[in-house]
mmCIF file of C-alpha atoms in Angstrom:
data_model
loop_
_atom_site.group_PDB
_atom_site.id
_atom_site.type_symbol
_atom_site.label_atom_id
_atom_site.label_comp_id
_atom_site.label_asym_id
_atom_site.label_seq_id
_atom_site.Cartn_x
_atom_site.Cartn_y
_atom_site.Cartn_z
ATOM 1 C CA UNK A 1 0.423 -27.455 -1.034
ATOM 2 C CA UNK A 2 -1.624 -28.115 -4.242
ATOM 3 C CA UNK A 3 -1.191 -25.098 -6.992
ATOM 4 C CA UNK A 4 -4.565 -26.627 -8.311
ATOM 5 C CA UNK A 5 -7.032 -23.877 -7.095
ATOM 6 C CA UNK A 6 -9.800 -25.352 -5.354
ATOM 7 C CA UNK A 7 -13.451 -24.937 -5.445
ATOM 8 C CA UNK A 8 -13.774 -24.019 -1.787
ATOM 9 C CA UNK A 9 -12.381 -21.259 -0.551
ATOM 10 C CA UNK A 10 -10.641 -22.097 2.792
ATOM 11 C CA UNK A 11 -9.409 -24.829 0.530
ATOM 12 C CA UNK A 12 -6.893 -22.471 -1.343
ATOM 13 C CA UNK A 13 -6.167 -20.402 1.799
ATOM 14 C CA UNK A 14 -2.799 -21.456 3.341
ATOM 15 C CA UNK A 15 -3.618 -22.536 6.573
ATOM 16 C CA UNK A 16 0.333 -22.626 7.533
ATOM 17 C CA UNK A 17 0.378 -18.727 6.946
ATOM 18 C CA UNK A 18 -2.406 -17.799 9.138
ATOM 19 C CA UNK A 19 -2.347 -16.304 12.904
ATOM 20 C CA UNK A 20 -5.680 -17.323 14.751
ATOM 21 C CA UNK A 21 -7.752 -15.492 16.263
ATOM 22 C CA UNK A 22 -8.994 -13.560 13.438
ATOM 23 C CA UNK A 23 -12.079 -12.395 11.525
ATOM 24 C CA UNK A 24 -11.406 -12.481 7.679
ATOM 25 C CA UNK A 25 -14.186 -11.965 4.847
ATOM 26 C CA UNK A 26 -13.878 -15.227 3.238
ATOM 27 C CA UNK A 27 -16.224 -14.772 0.096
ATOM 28 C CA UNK A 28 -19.224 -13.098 -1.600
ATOM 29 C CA UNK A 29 -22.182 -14.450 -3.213
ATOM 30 C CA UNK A 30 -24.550 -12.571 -5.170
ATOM 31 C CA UNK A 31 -27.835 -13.858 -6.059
ATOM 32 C CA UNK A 32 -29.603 -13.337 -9.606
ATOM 33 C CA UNK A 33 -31.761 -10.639 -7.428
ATOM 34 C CA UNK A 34 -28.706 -8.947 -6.009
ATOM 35 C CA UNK A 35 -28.771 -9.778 -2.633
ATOM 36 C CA UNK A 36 -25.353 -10.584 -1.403
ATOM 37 C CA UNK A 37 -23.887 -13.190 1.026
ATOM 38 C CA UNK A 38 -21.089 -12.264 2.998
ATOM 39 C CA UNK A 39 -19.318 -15.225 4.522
ATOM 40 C CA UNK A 40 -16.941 -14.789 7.303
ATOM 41 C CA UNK A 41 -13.965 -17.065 8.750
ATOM 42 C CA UNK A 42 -14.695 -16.568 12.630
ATOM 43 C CA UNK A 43 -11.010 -18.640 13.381
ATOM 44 C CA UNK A 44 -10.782 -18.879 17.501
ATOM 45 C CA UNK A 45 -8.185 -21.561 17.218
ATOM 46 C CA UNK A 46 -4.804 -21.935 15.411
ATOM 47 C CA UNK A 47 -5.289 -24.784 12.643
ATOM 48 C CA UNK A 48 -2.908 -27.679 13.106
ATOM 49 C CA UNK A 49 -2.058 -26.625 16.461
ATOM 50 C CA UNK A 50 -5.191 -26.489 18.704
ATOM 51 C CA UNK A 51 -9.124 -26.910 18.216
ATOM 52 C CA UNK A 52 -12.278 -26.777 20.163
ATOM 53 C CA UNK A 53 -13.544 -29.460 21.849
ATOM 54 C CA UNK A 54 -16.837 -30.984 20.631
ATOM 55 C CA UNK A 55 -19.260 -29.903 23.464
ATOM 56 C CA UNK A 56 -18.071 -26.784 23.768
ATOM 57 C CA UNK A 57 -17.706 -25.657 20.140
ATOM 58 C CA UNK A 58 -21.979 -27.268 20.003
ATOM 59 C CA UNK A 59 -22.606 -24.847 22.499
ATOM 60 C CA UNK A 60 -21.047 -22.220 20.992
ATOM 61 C CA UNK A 61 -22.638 -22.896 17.934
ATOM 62 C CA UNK A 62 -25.536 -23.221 19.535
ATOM 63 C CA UNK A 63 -25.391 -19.642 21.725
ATOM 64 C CA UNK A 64 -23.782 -17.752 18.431
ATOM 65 C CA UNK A 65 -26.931 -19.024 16.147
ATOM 66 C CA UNK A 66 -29.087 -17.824 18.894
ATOM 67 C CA UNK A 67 -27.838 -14.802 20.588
ATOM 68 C CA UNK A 68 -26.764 -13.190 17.307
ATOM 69 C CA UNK A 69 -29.945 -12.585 16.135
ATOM 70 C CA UNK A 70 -31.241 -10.141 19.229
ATOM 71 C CA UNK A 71 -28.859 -8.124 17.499
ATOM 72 C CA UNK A 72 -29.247 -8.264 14.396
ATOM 73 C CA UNK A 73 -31.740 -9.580 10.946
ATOM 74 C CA UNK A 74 -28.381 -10.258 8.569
ATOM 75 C CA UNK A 75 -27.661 -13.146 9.847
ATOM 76 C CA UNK A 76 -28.446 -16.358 7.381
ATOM 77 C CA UNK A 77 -25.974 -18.827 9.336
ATOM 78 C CA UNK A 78 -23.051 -19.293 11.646
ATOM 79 C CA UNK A 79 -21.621 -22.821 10.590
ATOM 80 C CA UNK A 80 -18.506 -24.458 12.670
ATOM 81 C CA UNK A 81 -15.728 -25.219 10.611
ATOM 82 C CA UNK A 82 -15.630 -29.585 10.385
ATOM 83 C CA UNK A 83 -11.654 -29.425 11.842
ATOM 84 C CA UNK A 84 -13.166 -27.502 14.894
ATOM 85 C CA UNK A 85 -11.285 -24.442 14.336
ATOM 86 C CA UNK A 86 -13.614 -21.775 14.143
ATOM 87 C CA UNK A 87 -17.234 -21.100 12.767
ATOM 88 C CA UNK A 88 -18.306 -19.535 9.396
ATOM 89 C CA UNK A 89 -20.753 -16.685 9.572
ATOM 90 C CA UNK A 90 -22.835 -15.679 6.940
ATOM 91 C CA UNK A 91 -24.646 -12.314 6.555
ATOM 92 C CA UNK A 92 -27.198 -11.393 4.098
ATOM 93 C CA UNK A 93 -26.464 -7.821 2.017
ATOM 94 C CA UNK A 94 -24.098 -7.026 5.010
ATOM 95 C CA UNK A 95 -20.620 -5.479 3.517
ATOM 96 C CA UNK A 96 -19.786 -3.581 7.022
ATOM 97 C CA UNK A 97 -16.583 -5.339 8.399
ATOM 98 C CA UNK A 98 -16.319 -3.109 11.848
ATOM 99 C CA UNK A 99 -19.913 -3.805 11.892
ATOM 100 C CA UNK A 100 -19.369 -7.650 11.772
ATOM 101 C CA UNK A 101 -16.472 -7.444 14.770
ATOM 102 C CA UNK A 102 -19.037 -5.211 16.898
ATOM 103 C CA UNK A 103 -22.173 -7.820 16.151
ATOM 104 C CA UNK A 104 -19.790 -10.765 17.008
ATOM 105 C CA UNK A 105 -18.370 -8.698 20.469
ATOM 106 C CA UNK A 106 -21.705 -8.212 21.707
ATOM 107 C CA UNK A 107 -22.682 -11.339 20.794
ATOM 108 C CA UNK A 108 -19.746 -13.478 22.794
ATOM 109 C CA UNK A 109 -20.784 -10.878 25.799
ATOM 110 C CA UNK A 110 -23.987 -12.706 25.811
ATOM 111 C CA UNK A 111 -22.511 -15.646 25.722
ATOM 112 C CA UNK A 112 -20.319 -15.023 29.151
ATOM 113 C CA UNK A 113 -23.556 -13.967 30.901
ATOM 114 C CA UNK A 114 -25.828 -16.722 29.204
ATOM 115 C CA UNK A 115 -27.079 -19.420 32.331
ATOM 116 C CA UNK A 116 -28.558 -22.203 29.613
ATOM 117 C CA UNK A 117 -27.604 -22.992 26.009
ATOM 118 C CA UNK A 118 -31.015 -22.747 24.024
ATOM 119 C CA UNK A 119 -32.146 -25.626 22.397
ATOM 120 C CA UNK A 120 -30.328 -28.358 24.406
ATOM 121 C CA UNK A 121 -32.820 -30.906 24.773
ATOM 122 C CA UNK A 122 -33.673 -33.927 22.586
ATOM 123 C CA UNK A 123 -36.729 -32.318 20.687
ATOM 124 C CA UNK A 124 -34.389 -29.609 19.404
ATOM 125 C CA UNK A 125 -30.888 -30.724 19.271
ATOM 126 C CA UNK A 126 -29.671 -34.020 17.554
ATOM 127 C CA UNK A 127 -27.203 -34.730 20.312
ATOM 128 C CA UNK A 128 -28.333 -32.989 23.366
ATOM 129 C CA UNK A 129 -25.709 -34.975 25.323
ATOM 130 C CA UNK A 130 -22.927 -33.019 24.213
ATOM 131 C CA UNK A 131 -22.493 -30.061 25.336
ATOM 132 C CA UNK A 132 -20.974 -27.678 27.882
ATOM 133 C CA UNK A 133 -22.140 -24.245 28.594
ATOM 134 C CA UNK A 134 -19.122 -23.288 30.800
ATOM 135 C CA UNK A 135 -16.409 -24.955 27.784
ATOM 136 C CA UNK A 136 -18.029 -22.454 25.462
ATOM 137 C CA UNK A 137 -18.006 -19.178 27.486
ATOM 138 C CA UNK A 138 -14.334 -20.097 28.207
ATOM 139 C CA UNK A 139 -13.843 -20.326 23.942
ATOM 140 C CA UNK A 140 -15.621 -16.733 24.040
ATOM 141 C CA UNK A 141 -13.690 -15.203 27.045
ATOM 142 C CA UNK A 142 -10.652 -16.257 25.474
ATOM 143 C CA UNK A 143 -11.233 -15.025 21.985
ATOM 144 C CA UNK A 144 -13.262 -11.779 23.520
ATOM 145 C CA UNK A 145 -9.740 -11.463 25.142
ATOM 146 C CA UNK A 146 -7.808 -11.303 21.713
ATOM 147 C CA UNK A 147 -10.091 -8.889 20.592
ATOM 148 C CA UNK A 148 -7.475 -6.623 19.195
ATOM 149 C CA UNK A 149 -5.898 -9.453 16.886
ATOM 150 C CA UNK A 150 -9.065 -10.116 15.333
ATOM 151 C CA UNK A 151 -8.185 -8.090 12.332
ATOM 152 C CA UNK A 152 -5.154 -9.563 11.601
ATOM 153 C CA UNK A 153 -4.918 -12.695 9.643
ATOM 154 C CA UNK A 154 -1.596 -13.446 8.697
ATOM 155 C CA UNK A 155 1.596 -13.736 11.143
#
């Protein structure tokens, strides 16, 4: 690994070091008003071992960036990571971690319940052919199932 430090953040984390599933405060951002942006590492899958498969993970992206806002106003954007991985979550002047894990748990128990993904259709979605509702309430079983790891980051 590079000792260079990186611009991006998840580019300095060691990704060798890291035990998915986890929720991990990534970085803050404040704004010349004050507001702050907290941005989360949501990682379901371990990196260099397994990912998410493409419809599924659009799905998921798709229910998360939905369902997360009936519980919530933080939310400014859950993002999934290019290598498939996991999803970024960003929250507006939101600095409550156990808050975070309880908005993303109710969220995923949407998602198990959910009987369409919104916005997959060709007026809303740039590739409405890919997806799977079922591959992406099997991703949030699975990491609903961990639930108690989630904290953890490191092996």
């Amino acid at each position: 690994m590079s000792e260079q430090q990186m611009n991006v953040e998840s580019f300095n984390l060691d990704h060798t070091k890291v035990k998915a599933p986890y929720v991990r405060l990534a970085g803050v951002k404040v704004g010349d008003n004050g507001d702050q942006i907290h941005k989360y590492d949501m990682r379901i899958c371990q990196p260099n071992q397994a990912h998410m498969e493409m419809p599924a993970l659009h799905s998921l992206e798709h229910l998360l960036a939905e369902l997360s806002r009936n519980h919530t106003d933080k939310v400014v954007d859950i993002s999934p990571m290019g290598c498939q991985t996991g999803f970024y979550v960003a929250l507006i002047n939101h600095d409550d971690y156990d808050d975070v894990l309880e908005l993303l748990r109710k969220t995923l128990e949407d998602i198990l319940v959910a009987e369409e993904v919104p916005a997959c259709n060709e007026m809303q979605c740039g590739w409405a052919a890919s997806h799977s509702l079922e591959g992406a309430q099997q991703i949030a079983r699975e990491f609903l199932a961990k639930r108690d790891e989630w904290r953890s980051v490191f092996a």
